[in-house]
Amino acid sequence: MHTALMSLTLDQLVAEARQLPREQAVELIDRLLADTLTVPDAEVEAAWKSETRRRIAEIDSGAEPGVAGEEAMARLRRIVGR
């Protein structure tokens, strides 16, 4: 991180960001959100892995019938109107 920015408080950073032209402020927000949203939460990732394994086991055991890929895509197309 840039040395001058490291000494700024959060309030100072926000004040500086508010001085940016609208397009640059939007780009800054986009970049910060992208960085924030692309870092997976380990707990959430573990929960999804567990849920995926559980669902696959249900389908493999016959407890759940599953849906053929073609039928799943047809349902999705109906939902999104395509």
Tab-separated table of C-alpha atoms in Angstrom, residues 8-64:
chain	number	residue	atom	x	y	z
A	8	LEU	CA	-4.935	8.134	6.519
A	9	THR	CA	-7.898	7.245	8.707
A	10	LEU	CA	-11.018	5.701	7.244
A	11	ASP	CA	-12.808	9.038	7.520
A	12	GLN	CA	-9.977	10.730	5.640
A	13	LEU	CA	-10.091	8.089	2.904
A	14	VAL	CA	-13.838	8.574	2.529
A	15	ALA	CA	-13.394	12.330	2.363
A	16	GLU	CA	-10.736	11.920	-0.341
A	17	ALA	CA	-12.930	9.491	-2.283
A	18	ARG	CA	-15.797	11.992	-2.219
A	19	GLN	CA	-13.579	14.444	-4.069
A	20	LEU	CA	-13.203	12.092	-7.032
A	21	PRO	CA	-15.169	12.660	-10.232
A	22	ARG	CA	-18.279	10.473	-10.297
A	23	GLU	CA	-16.849	7.980	-12.819
A	24	GLN	CA	-13.720	7.417	-10.744
A	25	ALA	CA	-15.752	7.072	-7.531
A	26	VAL	CA	-17.918	4.414	-9.191
A	27	GLU	CA	-14.821	2.570	-10.394
A	28	LEU	CA	-13.342	2.711	-6.886
A	29	ILE	CA	-16.532	1.272	-5.414
A	30	ASP	CA	-16.635	-1.449	-8.078
A	31	ARG	CA	-13.048	-2.434	-7.394
A	32	LEU	CA	-13.525	-2.519	-3.626
A	33	LEU	CA	-16.698	-4.581	-3.944
A	34	ALA	CA	-15.072	-6.975	-6.391
A	35	ASP	CA	-12.168	-7.508	-4.002
A	36	THR	CA	-14.524	-7.988	-1.071
A	37	LEU	CA	-16.907	-10.350	-2.839
A	38	THR	CA	-14.270	-12.531	-4.472
A	39	VAL	CA	-12.561	-13.494	-1.221
A	40	PRO	CA	-14.416	-16.629	-0.138
A	41	ASP	CA	-15.469	-17.005	3.467
A	42	ALA	CA	-13.915	-20.282	4.659
A	43	GLU	CA	-16.897	-21.129	6.861
A	44	VAL	CA	-19.387	-20.559	4.038
A	45	GLU	CA	-17.233	-22.546	1.606
A	46	ALA	CA	-17.070	-25.465	4.062
A	47	ALA	CA	-20.841	-25.365	4.572
A	48	TRP	CA	-21.470	-25.429	0.804
A	49	LYS	CA	-19.073	-28.361	0.344
A	50	SER	CA	-20.875	-30.272	3.088
A	51	GLU	CA	-24.292	-29.477	1.586
A	52	THR	CA	-23.131	-30.496	-1.893
A	53	ARG	CA	-21.820	-33.823	-0.598
A	54	ARG	CA	-25.088	-34.425	1.275
A	55	ARG	CA	-27.184	-33.732	-1.818
A	56	ILE	CA	-25.024	-35.949	-4.036
A	57	ALA	CA	-25.287	-38.761	-1.473
A	58	GLU	CA	-29.098	-38.398	-1.464
A	59	ILE	CA	-29.220	-38.661	-5.255
A	60	ASP	CA	-26.754	-41.581	-5.320
A	61	SER	CA	-28.753	-43.461	-2.669
A	62	GLY	CA	-32.056	-42.888	-4.464
A	63	ALA	CA	-33.513	-40.842	-1.578
A	64	GLU	CA	-33.864	-37.949	-4.037
